[in-house]
mmCIF file of N, CA and C in Angstrom:
data_model
loop_
_atom_site.group_PDB
_atom_site.id
_atom_site.type_symbol
_atom_site.label_atom_id
_atom_site.label_comp_id
_atom_site.label_asym_id
_atom_site.label_seq_id
_atom_site.Cartn_x
_atom_site.Cartn_y
_atom_site.Cartn_z
ATOM 1 N N MET S 1 117.957 22.057 182.588
ATOM 2 C CA MET S 1 118.247 22.767 183.538
ATOM 3 C C MET S 1 117.824 24.426 183.406
ATOM 4 N N ARG S 2 117.950 24.817 181.880
ATOM 5 C CA ARG S 2 117.641 26.228 181.647
ATOM 6 C C ARG S 2 116.051 26.604 182.079
ATOM 7 N N ALA S 3 115.191 25.535 181.625
ATOM 8 C CA ALA S 3 113.773 25.712 182.105
ATOM 9 C C ALA S 3 113.605 25.942 183.375
ATOM 10 N N LEU S 4 114.266 25.288 184.237
ATOM 11 C CA LEU S 4 114.234 25.383 185.776
ATOM 12 C C LEU S 4 114.457 26.601 186.339
ATOM 13 N N TRP S 5 115.516 27.265 185.386
ATOM 14 C CA TRP S 5 115.924 28.679 185.883
ATOM 15 C C TRP S 5 114.881 29.696 185.481
ATOM 16 N N MET S 6 114.374 29.395 184.215
ATOM 17 C CA MET S 6 113.318 30.253 183.974
ATOM 18 C C MET S 6 112.199 30.220 184.799
ATOM 19 N N ILE S 7 111.562 29.376 185.265
ATOM 20 C CA ILE S 7 110.405 29.164 186.166
ATOM 21 C C ILE S 7 110.996 29.857 187.471
ATOM 22 N N ALA S 8 112.304 29.630 187.847
ATOM 23 C CA ALA S 8 112.525 30.234 189.201
ATOM 24 C C ALA S 8 112.504 31.677 189.113
ATOM 25 N N ALA S 9 113.003 32.342 188.055
ATOM 26 C CA ALA S 9 112.868 33.728 187.941
ATOM 27 C C ALA S 9 111.531 34.300 187.661
ATOM 28 N N ALA S 10 110.592 33.509 187.073
ATOM 29 C CA ALA S 10 109.179 33.783 187.021
ATOM 30 C C ALA S 10 108.516 34.102 188.091
ATOM 31 N N LEU S 11 108.687 33.304 189.198
ATOM 32 C CA LEU S 11 108.061 33.089 190.359
ATOM 33 C C LEU S 11 107.675 34.589 191.009
ATOM 34 N N PRO S 12 109.010 35.148 191.547
ATOM 35 C CA PRO S 12 108.671 36.304 192.313
ATOM 36 C C PRO S 12 107.960 37.279 191.770
ATOM 37 N N ALA S 13 108.305 37.664 190.239
ATOM 38 C CA ALA S 13 107.655 38.663 189.548
ATOM 39 C C ALA S 13 106.132 38.287 189.574
ATOM 40 N N ALA S 14 105.629 37.084 189.403
ATOM 41 C CA ALA S 14 104.298 36.803 189.342
ATOM 42 C C ALA S 14 103.405 36.953 190.785
ATOM 43 N N ALA S 15 104.264 36.531 191.585
ATOM 44 C CA ALA S 15 103.748 36.474 193.007
ATOM 45 C C ALA S 15 103.284 37.864 193.633
ATOM 46 N N PHE S 16 104.037 38.660 193.104
ATOM 47 C CA PHE S 16 103.895 40.211 193.958
ATOM 48 C C PHE S 16 103.037 41.099 192.907
ATOM 49 N N SER S 17 102.474 40.689 191.989
ATOM 50 C CA SER S 17 101.521 41.525 191.150
ATOM 51 C C SER S 17 100.351 42.176 191.925
ATOM 52 N N GLN S 18 100.064 42.063 193.132
ATOM 53 C CA GLN S 18 98.855 42.502 193.906
ATOM 54 C C GLN S 18 99.062 43.904 194.391
ATOM 55 N N PRO S 19 98.829 45.158 194.217
ATOM 56 C CA PRO S 19 99.242 46.116 194.688
ATOM 57 C C PRO S 19 98.854 46.334 196.109
ATOM 58 N N GLY S 20 99.293 47.148 196.887
ATOM 59 C CA GLY S 20 98.883 47.417 198.351
ATOM 60 C C GLY S 20 99.227 46.457 199.216
ATOM 61 N N ALA S 21 100.030 45.349 199.008
ATOM 62 C CA ALA S 21 100.237 44.537 199.977
ATOM 63 C C ALA S 21 101.305 45.010 201.010
ATOM 64 N N ALA S 22 102.152 45.858 200.546
ATOM 65 C CA ALA S 22 103.377 46.359 201.285
ATOM 66 C C ALA S 22 103.540 47.679 201.556
ATOM 67 N N ALA S 23 102.602 48.328 202.284
ATOM 68 C CA ALA S 23 102.515 49.977 202.050
ATOM 69 C C ALA S 23 103.796 50.365 203.027
ATOM 70 N N ASP S 24 104.559 49.417 203.860
ATOM 71 C CA ASP S 24 105.555 49.878 204.470
ATOM 72 C C ASP S 24 106.865 49.968 203.882
ATOM 73 N N LEU S 25 107.008 49.327 202.875
ATOM 74 C CA LEU S 25 108.454 49.474 201.975
ATOM 75 C C LEU S 25 108.879 50.689 201.907
ATOM 76 N N SER S 26 110.086 51.019 202.034
ATOM 77 C CA SER S 26 110.776 52.209 201.773
ATOM 78 C C SER S 26 111.191 52.525 200.568
ATOM 79 N N PRO S 27 110.923 53.512 199.841
ATOM 80 C CA PRO S 27 111.676 53.838 198.458
ATOM 81 C C PRO S 27 113.019 53.954 198.793
ATOM 82 N N GLY S 28 113.930 53.511 197.574
ATOM 83 C CA GLY S 28 115.188 53.562 197.529
ATOM 84 C C GLY S 28 115.656 52.359 196.578
ATOM 85 N N LEU S 29 117.030 52.126 196.856
ATOM 86 C CA LEU S 29 117.915 51.153 196.322
ATOM 87 C C LEU S 29 117.602 49.678 197.160
ATOM 88 N N TRP S 30 117.198 48.672 196.306
ATOM 89 C CA TRP S 30 116.657 47.342 197.024
ATOM 90 C C TRP S 30 117.707 46.405 196.272
ATOM 91 N N GLU S 31 118.044 45.139 197.125
ATOM 92 C CA GLU S 31 118.654 44.122 196.405
ATOM 93 C C GLU S 31 117.852 42.944 196.829
ATOM 94 N N ILE S 32 117.596 42.274 195.650
ATOM 95 C CA ILE S 32 116.551 41.198 195.733
ATOM 96 C C ILE S 32 117.513 39.998 195.636
ATOM 97 N N THR S 33 117.166 38.613 196.457
ATOM 98 C CA THR S 33 117.815 37.370 196.111
ATOM 99 C C THR S 33 116.780 36.417 196.318
ATOM 100 N N LEU S 34 116.988 35.687 195.181
ATOM 101 C CA LEU S 34 116.201 34.202 195.132
ATOM 102 C C LEU S 34 117.140 33.253 194.880
ATOM 103 N N GLU S 35 116.826 32.106 195.835
ATOM 104 C CA GLU S 35 117.418 30.732 196.047
ATOM 105 C C GLU S 35 116.488 29.775 195.602
ATOM 106 N N THR S 36 116.608 29.102 194.608
ATOM 107 C CA THR S 36 115.988 27.892 194.219
ATOM 108 C C THR S 36 116.412 26.532 194.565
ATOM 109 N N ARG S 37 115.621 25.509 194.709
ATOM 110 C CA ARG S 37 115.969 24.087 195.059
ATOM 111 C C ARG S 37 114.937 23.337 194.223
ATOM 112 N N VAL S 38 115.268 22.100 193.869
ATOM 113 C CA VAL S 38 114.343 21.455 193.076
ATOM 114 C C VAL S 38 114.218 20.128 193.769
ATOM 115 N N ALA S 39 112.857 19.593 194.168
ATOM 116 C CA ALA S 39 113.018 18.722 195.154
ATOM 117 C C ALA S 39 113.455 17.305 194.859
ATOM 118 N N ALA S 40 113.222 17.192 193.129
ATOM 119 C CA ALA S 40 113.864 15.923 192.673
ATOM 120 C C ALA S 40 115.189 15.808 192.348
ATOM 121 N N GLN S 41 115.703 16.944 192.432
ATOM 122 C CA GLN S 41 117.169 16.910 191.799
ATOM 123 C C GLN S 41 118.019 17.769 193.179
ATOM 124 N N PRO S 42 118.097 16.993 194.293
ATOM 125 C CA PRO S 42 118.766 17.510 195.455
ATOM 126 C C PRO S 42 120.440 18.284 195.181
ATOM 127 N N GLY S 43 120.617 17.486 194.038
ATOM 128 C CA GLY S 43 122.112 18.368 193.551
ATOM 129 C C GLY S 43 122.042 19.650 193.000
ATOM 130 N N PHE S 44 121.045 19.950 192.579
ATOM 131 C CA PHE S 44 120.573 21.289 191.642
ATOM 132 C C PHE S 44 120.564 22.290 192.558
ATOM 133 N N ALA S 45 121.474 23.030 192.646
ATOM 134 C CA ALA S 45 121.656 24.239 193.884
ATOM 135 C C ALA S 45 122.223 25.239 193.242
ATOM 136 N N PRO S 46 121.801 25.867 192.271
ATOM 137 C CA PRO S 46 122.096 27.038 191.324
ATOM 138 C C PRO S 46 122.571 28.314 192.247
ATOM 139 N N ALA S 47 123.389 29.071 191.864
ATOM 140 C CA ALA S 47 123.724 30.185 192.700
ATOM 141 C C ALA S 47 122.626 31.022 192.920
ATOM 142 N N PRO S 48 122.433 31.793 193.829
ATOM 143 C CA PRO S 48 121.324 32.666 193.894
ATOM 144 C C PRO S 48 121.110 33.872 192.955
ATOM 145 N N ILE S 49 120.199 33.945 192.585
ATOM 146 C CA ILE S 49 120.013 35.008 191.445
ATOM 147 C C ILE S 49 119.720 36.699 192.471
ATOM 148 N N ARG S 50 120.744 37.604 192.045
ATOM 149 C CA ARG S 50 120.483 38.789 192.684
ATOM 150 C C ARG S 50 120.368 39.833 191.888
ATOM 151 N N LEU S 51 119.776 40.974 192.100
ATOM 152 C CA LEU S 51 119.653 42.136 191.217
ATOM 153 C C LEU S 51 119.128 43.153 192.314
ATOM 154 N N ARG S 52 119.583 44.401 191.634
ATOM 155 C CA ARG S 52 119.177 45.863 192.396
ATOM 156 C C ARG S 52 118.181 46.487 191.488
ATOM 157 N N GLN S 53 117.507 46.949 192.368
ATOM 158 C CA GLN S 53 116.284 47.933 191.742
ATOM 159 C C GLN S 53 116.041 49.130 192.506
ATOM 160 N N CYS S 54 115.950 50.295 191.826
ATOM 161 C CA CYS S 54 115.525 51.626 192.489
ATOM 162 C C CYS S 54 114.098 51.529 192.801
ATOM 163 N N LEU S 55 113.243 51.991 193.965
ATOM 164 C CA LEU S 55 111.976 51.972 193.978
ATOM 165 C C LEU S 55 111.674 53.441 194.207
ATOM 166 N N THR S 56 110.727 54.013 193.669
ATOM 167 C CA THR S 56 110.393 55.382 193.847
ATOM 168 C C THR S 56 109.229 55.259 195.035
ATOM 169 N N ALA S 57 108.627 56.393 195.395
ATOM 170 C CA ALA S 57 107.543 56.233 196.661
ATOM 171 C C ALA S 57 106.460 55.424 195.840
ATOM 172 N N ALA S 58 106.011 55.850 194.760
ATOM 173 C CA ALA S 58 104.983 55.240 194.165
ATOM 174 C C ALA S 58 105.163 53.555 194.148
ATOM 175 N N ASP S 59 106.454 53.100 193.605
ATOM 176 C CA ASP S 59 106.692 51.685 193.323
ATOM 177 C C ASP S 59 106.700 51.084 194.806
ATOM 178 N N ALA S 60 107.226 51.756 196.022
ATOM 179 C CA ALA S 60 107.081 50.917 197.029
ATOM 180 C C ALA S 60 105.739 50.677 197.671
ATOM 181 N N ARG S 61 104.720 51.249 197.077
ATOM 182 C CA ARG S 61 103.213 50.724 197.488
ATOM 183 C C ARG S 61 102.732 49.412 196.778
ATOM 184 N N ASP S 62 103.610 48.882 195.904
ATOM 185 C CA ASP S 62 103.446 48.066 195.015
ATOM 186 C C ASP S 62 104.514 46.834 194.828
ATOM 187 N N PRO S 63 104.293 45.832 195.658
ATOM 188 C CA PRO S 63 105.787 44.832 195.660
ATOM 189 C C PRO S 63 106.172 44.338 194.362
ATOM 190 N N SER S 64 105.428 44.437 193.177
ATOM 191 C CA SER S 64 105.611 44.016 192.103
ATOM 192 C C SER S 64 106.728 44.880 191.534
ATOM 193 N N ALA S 65 106.689 46.094 191.807
ATOM 194 C CA ALA S 65 107.893 46.942 191.606
ATOM 195 C C ALA S 65 109.024 46.501 191.778
ATOM 196 N N LEU S 66 109.175 46.077 193.057
ATOM 197 C CA LEU S 66 110.526 45.462 193.417
ATOM 198 C C LEU S 66 111.016 44.543 192.901
ATOM 199 N N LEU S 67 110.160 43.835 192.293
ATOM 200 C CA LEU S 67 110.460 42.297 191.823
ATOM 201 C C LEU S 67 110.278 42.400 190.017
ATOM 202 N N GLY S 68 110.023 43.372 189.534
ATOM 203 C CA GLY S 68 109.690 43.468 187.979
ATOM 204 C C GLY S 68 110.892 42.641 187.377
ATOM 205 N N GLY S 69 112.182 43.268 187.691
ATOM 206 C CA GLY S 69 113.345 42.899 186.743
ATOM 207 C C GLY S 69 113.497 41.214 186.756
ATOM 208 N N VAL S 70 112.738 40.523 187.616
ATOM 209 C CA VAL S 70 113.008 39.110 187.506
ATOM 210 C C VAL S 70 112.019 38.250 186.719
ATOM 211 N N ALA S 71 111.346 39.265 185.928
ATOM 212 C CA ALA S 71 110.226 38.566 185.049
ATOM 213 C C ALA S 71 110.775 37.805 183.913
ATOM 214 N N ASN S 72 109.696 36.892 183.744
ATOM 215 C CA ASN S 72 110.294 35.584 182.585
ATOM 216 C C ASN S 72 108.957 35.479 181.520
ATOM 217 N N PRO S 73 109.410 35.650 180.372
ATOM 218 C CA PRO S 73 108.244 35.372 179.204
ATOM 219 C C PRO S 73 107.564 34.030 179.509
ATOM 220 N N GLY S 74 108.094 32.995 180.066
ATOM 221 C CA GLY S 74 107.198 32.076 180.217
ATOM 222 C C GLY S 74 106.112 31.838 181.032
ATOM 223 N N ALA S 75 106.017 32.753 181.975
ATOM 224 C CA ALA S 75 104.737 32.962 182.803
ATOM 225 C C ALA S 75 104.144 34.234 182.579
ATOM 226 N N ARG S 76 102.895 33.867 182.330
ATOM 227 C CA ARG S 76 101.890 34.878 181.934
ATOM 228 C C ARG S 76 100.383 34.460 182.454
ATOM 229 N N GLY S 77 99.441 35.414 182.564
ATOM 230 C CA GLY S 77 97.989 35.036 183.054
ATOM 231 C C GLY S 77 98.068 34.449 184.108
ATOM 232 N N CYS S 78 98.869 35.336 185.042
ATOM 233 C CA CYS S 78 98.901 34.818 186.272
ATOM 234 C C CYS S 78 97.539 35.143 186.994
ATOM 235 N N SER S 79 96.792 34.300 187.968
ATOM 236 C CA SER S 79 95.876 34.698 188.785
ATOM 237 C C SER S 79 96.013 33.959 190.230
ATOM 238 N N TYR S 80 95.311 34.905 191.232
ATOM 239 C CA TYR S 80 95.452 34.622 192.592
ATOM 240 C C TYR S 80 94.294 33.928 193.122
ATOM 241 N N SER S 81 94.315 32.949 194.089
ATOM 242 C CA SER S 81 93.355 32.526 194.936
ATOM 243 C C SER S 81 93.697 32.771 196.181
ATOM 244 N N ASP S 82 92.956 32.503 197.406
ATOM 245 C CA ASP S 82 93.258 32.245 198.566
ATOM 246 C C ASP S 82 94.394 33.562 199.097
ATOM 247 N N LYS S 83 94.117 34.459 198.589
ATOM 248 C CA LYS S 83 94.931 35.636 199.234
ATOM 249 C C LYS S 83 94.591 36.218 200.434
ATOM 250 N N SER S 84 95.539 36.291 201.147
ATOM 251 C CA SER S 84 95.319 36.941 202.904
ATOM 252 C C SER S 84 96.708 37.867 203.252
ATOM 253 N N TYR S 85 96.045 38.815 203.710
ATOM 254 C CA TYR S 85 96.715 39.818 204.453
ATOM 255 C C TYR S 85 96.763 39.888 205.902
ATOM 256 N N SER S 86 98.027 39.658 206.666
ATOM 257 C CA SER S 86 98.135 39.813 208.109
ATOM 258 C C SER S 86 99.072 40.605 208.411
ATOM 259 N N GLY S 87 98.836 41.976 208.900
ATOM 260 C CA GLY S 87 99.740 42.854 209.049
ATOM 261 C C GLY S 87 100.664 43.218 207.772
ATOM 262 N N ASN S 88 101.990 42.755 207.853
ATOM 263 C CA ASN S 88 102.705 42.740 206.537
ATOM 264 C C ASN S 88 102.834 41.579 206.107
ATOM 265 N N THR S 89 102.286 40.560 206.308
ATOM 266 C CA THR S 89 102.554 39.092 205.741
ATOM 267 C C THR S 89 101.641 38.845 204.583
ATOM 268 N N PHE S 90 101.852 38.598 203.644
ATOM 269 C CA PHE S 90 100.897 38.251 202.141
ATOM 270 C C PHE S 90 101.181 36.906 201.980
ATOM 271 N N ARG S 91 99.959 36.069 201.944
ATOM 272 C CA ARG S 91 99.847 34.606 201.635
ATOM 273 C C ARG S 91 99.132 34.375 200.596
ATOM 274 N N PHE S 92 99.106 33.424 199.664
ATOM 275 C CA PHE S 92 98.703 33.198 198.513
ATOM 276 C C PHE S 92 98.697 32.097 197.902
ATOM 277 N N SER S 93 97.937 31.650 197.019
ATOM 278 C CA SER S 93 98.059 30.641 195.821
ATOM 279 C C SER S 93 97.818 31.397 194.505
ATOM 280 N N MET S 94 98.756 30.841 193.464
ATOM 281 C CA MET S 94 98.870 31.489 192.224
ATOM 282 C C MET S 94 98.711 30.329 191.047
ATOM 283 N N GLN S 95 98.369 30.641 190.001
ATOM 284 C CA GLN S 95 98.117 29.888 188.772
ATOM 285 C C GLN S 95 98.589 30.924 187.638
ATOM 286 N N CYS S 96 99.589 30.141 187.062
ATOM 287 C CA CYS S 96 100.199 30.977 185.610
ATOM 288 C C CYS S 96 100.105 30.017 184.444
ATOM 289 N N ASP S 97 99.350 30.854 183.284
ATOM 290 C CA ASP S 97 99.367 30.067 182.075
ATOM 291 C C ASP S 97 100.880 30.200 181.625
ATOM 292 N N GLY S 98 100.884 29.881 179.962
ATOM 293 C CA GLY S 98 102.212 29.886 179.625
ATOM 294 C C GLY S 98 102.721 28.547 179.542
ATOM 295 N N SER S 99 103.994 28.395 179.082
ATOM 296 C CA SER S 99 104.567 27.355 178.685
ATOM 297 C C SER S 99 104.948 26.364 179.898
ATOM 298 N N PHE S 100 104.975 26.834 181.050
ATOM 299 C CA PHE S 100 105.214 26.140 182.190
ATOM 300 C C PHE S 100 104.090 25.723 183.181
ATOM 301 N N GLY S 101 103.309 26.365 183.033
ATOM 302 C CA GLY S 101 101.817 26.078 183.665
ATOM 303 C C GLY S 101 102.225 26.119 185.426
ATOM 304 N N ILE S 102 102.514 27.177 185.813
ATOM 305 C CA ILE S 102 103.059 27.240 187.143
ATOM 306 C C ILE S 102 101.913 27.433 188.285
ATOM 307 N N LYS S 103 101.906 26.514 189.213
ATOM 308 C CA LYS S 103 101.048 26.744 190.422
ATOM 309 C C LYS S 103 101.888 26.857 191.500
ATOM 310 N N SER S 104 101.315 27.605 192.518
ATOM 311 C CA SER S 104 102.289 27.818 193.751
ATOM 312 C C SER S 104 101.792 28.362 194.805
ATOM 313 N N ARG S 105 102.088 28.383 195.848
ATOM 314 C CA ARG S 105 101.656 28.764 197.286
ATOM 315 C C ARG S 105 102.602 29.595 197.895
ATOM 316 N N GLY S 106 102.638 30.635 198.323
ATOM 317 C CA GLY S 106 103.745 31.290 199.177
ATOM 318 C C GLY S 106 103.166 32.319 200.291
ATOM 319 N N GLU S 107 104.346 32.660 201.000
ATOM 320 C CA GLU S 107 104.276 33.430 202.074
ATOM 321 C C GLU S 107 105.525 34.633 202.030
ATOM 322 N N VAL S 108 104.931 35.750 202.003
ATOM 323 C CA VAL S 108 106.298 36.786 202.193
ATOM 324 C C VAL S 108 105.820 37.870 203.233
ATOM 325 N N THR S 109 106.738 38.067 203.884
ATOM 326 C CA THR S 109 106.720 39.322 204.930
ATOM 327 C C THR S 109 107.505 40.313 204.750
ATOM 328 N N PHE S 110 106.869 41.737 204.887
ATOM 329 C CA PHE S 110 107.677 42.796 204.662
ATOM 330 C C PHE S 110 107.872 43.671 205.915
ATOM 331 N N SER S 111 108.778 44.499 205.711
ATOM 332 C CA SER S 111 108.995 45.705 206.857
ATOM 333 C C SER S 111 109.277 46.785 205.813
ATOM 334 N N ALA S 112 109.589 48.013 206.529
ATOM 335 C CA ALA S 112 110.214 49.161 205.537
ATOM 336 C C ALA S 112 111.518 48.834 205.142
ATOM 337 N N GLU S 113 112.185 48.065 205.450
ATOM 338 C CA GLU S 113 113.838 47.731 205.113
ATOM 339 C C GLU S 113 114.000 46.321 204.436
ATOM 340 N N THR S 114 113.152 45.450 204.646
ATOM 341 C CA THR S 114 113.277 44.096 204.463
ATOM 342 C C THR S 114 112.235 43.419 203.862
ATOM 343 N N MET S 115 112.578 42.268 203.196
ATOM 344 C CA MET S 115 111.311 41.379 202.749
ATOM 345 C C MET S 115 111.950 39.890 202.878
ATOM 346 N N ASN S 116 111.252 38.905 203.337
ATOM 347 C CA ASN S 116 111.589 37.534 203.378
ATOM 348 C C ASN S 116 110.422 36.722 203.086
ATOM 349 N N GLY S 117 110.494 35.656 202.377
ATOM 350 C CA GLY S 117 109.518 34.556 202.307
ATOM 351 C C GLY S 117 109.716 33.329 201.315
ATOM 352 N N THR S 118 109.034 32.406 201.221
ATOM 353 C CA THR S 118 108.953 31.433 200.523
ATOM 354 C C THR S 118 108.088 31.179 199.415
ATOM 355 N N ILE S 119 108.343 30.470 198.538
ATOM 356 C CA ILE S 119 107.346 30.206 197.540
ATOM 357 C C ILE S 119 107.586 28.638 197.072
ATOM 358 N N SER S 120 106.552 27.770 197.176
ATOM 359 C CA SER S 120 106.756 26.451 196.873
ATOM 360 C C SER S 120 105.867 26.291 195.291
ATOM 361 N N ALA S 121 106.316 25.791 194.320
ATOM 362 C CA ALA S 121 105.571 25.609 193.216
ATOM 363 C C ALA S 121 105.789 24.342 192.633
ATOM 364 N N THR S 122 104.852 24.338 191.753
ATOM 365 C CA THR S 122 104.810 22.859 190.692
ATOM 366 C C THR S 122 104.586 23.441 189.295
ATOM 367 N N ALA S 123 105.657 22.991 188.390
ATOM 368 C CA ALA S 123 105.646 23.524 187.010
ATOM 369 C C ALA S 123 105.722 22.310 185.861
ATOM 370 N N ASP S 124 105.317 22.490 184.963
ATOM 371 C CA ASP S 124 105.124 21.394 183.735
ATOM 372 C C ASP S 124 106.582 21.536 183.009
ATOM 373 N N VAL S 125 107.423 20.840 183.323
ATOM 374 C CA VAL S 125 108.844 20.978 182.503
ATOM 375 C C VAL S 125 108.952 19.745 181.489
ATOM 376 N N GLY S 126 108.898 20.111 180.456
ATOM 377 C CA GLY S 126 108.789 18.978 179.352
ATOM 378 C C GLY S 126 107.725 17.918 179.748
ATOM 379 N N GLY S 127 106.722 18.071 180.131
ATOM 380 C CA GLY S 127 105.604 17.228 180.230
ATOM 381 C C GLY S 127 105.814 16.545 181.641
ATOM 382 N N LYS S 128 106.646 16.930 182.455
ATOM 383 C CA LYS S 128 106.955 16.306 183.859
ATOM 384 C C LYS S 128 106.442 17.152 184.824
ATOM 385 N N LYS S 129 105.821 16.923 185.891
ATOM 386 C CA LYS S 129 105.754 17.750 186.801
ATOM 387 C C LYS S 129 106.816 18.105 187.824
ATOM 388 N N THR S 130 107.402 19.096 188.017
ATOM 389 C CA THR S 130 108.542 19.616 188.744
ATOM 390 C C THR S 130 108.320 20.370 190.101
ATOM 391 N N GLU S 131 108.694 20.023 191.064
ATOM 392 C CA GLU S 131 108.346 20.880 192.319
ATOM 393 C C GLU S 131 109.718 21.661 192.565
ATOM 394 N N LEU S 132 109.230 22.866 192.921
ATOM 395 C CA LEU S 132 110.349 24.053 193.113
ATOM 396 C C LEU S 132 110.086 24.487 194.422
ATOM 397 N N ASN S 133 111.308 24.708 195.281
ATOM 398 C CA ASN S 133 110.998 25.456 196.626
ATOM 399 C C ASN S 133 111.946 26.846 196.372
ATOM 400 N N ASN S 134 111.403 27.760 196.656
ATOM 401 C CA ASN S 134 112.190 29.182 196.468
ATOM 402 C C ASN S 134 112.117 29.884 197.849
ATOM 403 N N LYS S 135 113.566 30.453 198.043
ATOM 404 C CA LYS S 135 113.621 31.384 199.199
ATOM 405 C C LYS S 135 113.868 32.624 198.545
ATOM 406 N N ILE S 136 113.075 33.850 198.950
ATOM 407 C CA ILE S 136 113.055 35.104 198.403
ATOM 408 C C ILE S 136 113.390 36.069 199.675
ATOM 409 N N SER S 137 114.423 37.112 199.366
ATOM 410 C CA SER S 137 114.781 38.078 200.209
ATOM 411 C C SER S 137 115.267 38.957 199.695
ATOM 412 N N ALA S 138 115.134 40.207 200.335
ATOM 413 C CA ALA S 138 115.355 41.639 199.946
ATOM 414 C C ALA S 138 115.499 42.700 200.944
ATOM 415 N N HIS S 139 116.546 43.632 200.639
ATOM 416 C CA HIS S 139 116.893 44.735 201.548
ATOM 417 C C HIS S 139 117.044 45.790 201.088
ATOM 418 N N ARG S 140 116.940 46.925 201.843
ATOM 419 C CA ARG S 140 117.040 48.301 201.297
ATOM 420 C C ARG S 140 118.708 48.391 201.419
ATOM 421 N N LEU S 141 119.309 49.176 200.407
ATOM 422 C CA LEU S 141 120.717 49.353 200.598
ATOM 423 C C LEU S 141 120.673 50.920 200.995
ATOM 424 N N GLY S 142 119.892 51.552 200.651
ATOM 425 C CA GLY S 142 120.009 53.163 200.853
ATOM 426 C C GLY S 142 119.165 53.962 199.734
ATOM 427 N N GLY S 143 119.597 55.132 199.317
ATOM 428 C CA GLY S 143 118.908 55.868 198.583
ATOM 429 C C GLY S 143 119.305 55.657 197.026
ATOM 430 N N CYS S 144 118.515 56.005 196.274
ATOM 431 C CA CYS S 144 119.139 55.658 194.582
ATOM 432 C C CYS S 144 120.064 56.728 194.156
#
C-alpha cells in the first residue's frame, strides 16, 4: 500500500510541470486535495492528501508551483504527449520513468480561485500493472 501512496503523490506534481497552462490562477494561499482510488482494490480508500501552499505572482503562472509540495522521488523523467489547452482546461498524456513507470492521462480545469480535475494512471507496482484513478482539487484560501 505504501507504494500506491507514493504513486498517488507523484501524479499531480508531474502532471503540471508545463508552465503557462493556468495564467488565471491568483497568487495567495491555496489548499490542494488529492483523492486516490485503485481499480483492483475497491476497499482501498485512503484519506485524501491535503496540503497548503503559498503562490507568488510568478508561481501562479506555472501550475507545477501549486503542486510542487506533493512531489515524490519515485517519479522522474516525466514527458508529455497529446497536450492540449482549451480555455482554462489542460488535457494531457504523460509517461514517467523511475521505480513505478507511471503512464497517465488527465484533464484539469482552472479558474482564478479553483482547480479541479482527474488523472487516470497505470503504474508498475512490484511487477504488476496497477490502475489508479485520482481526483484533484484546489482552492484559494486568501492572501499568504
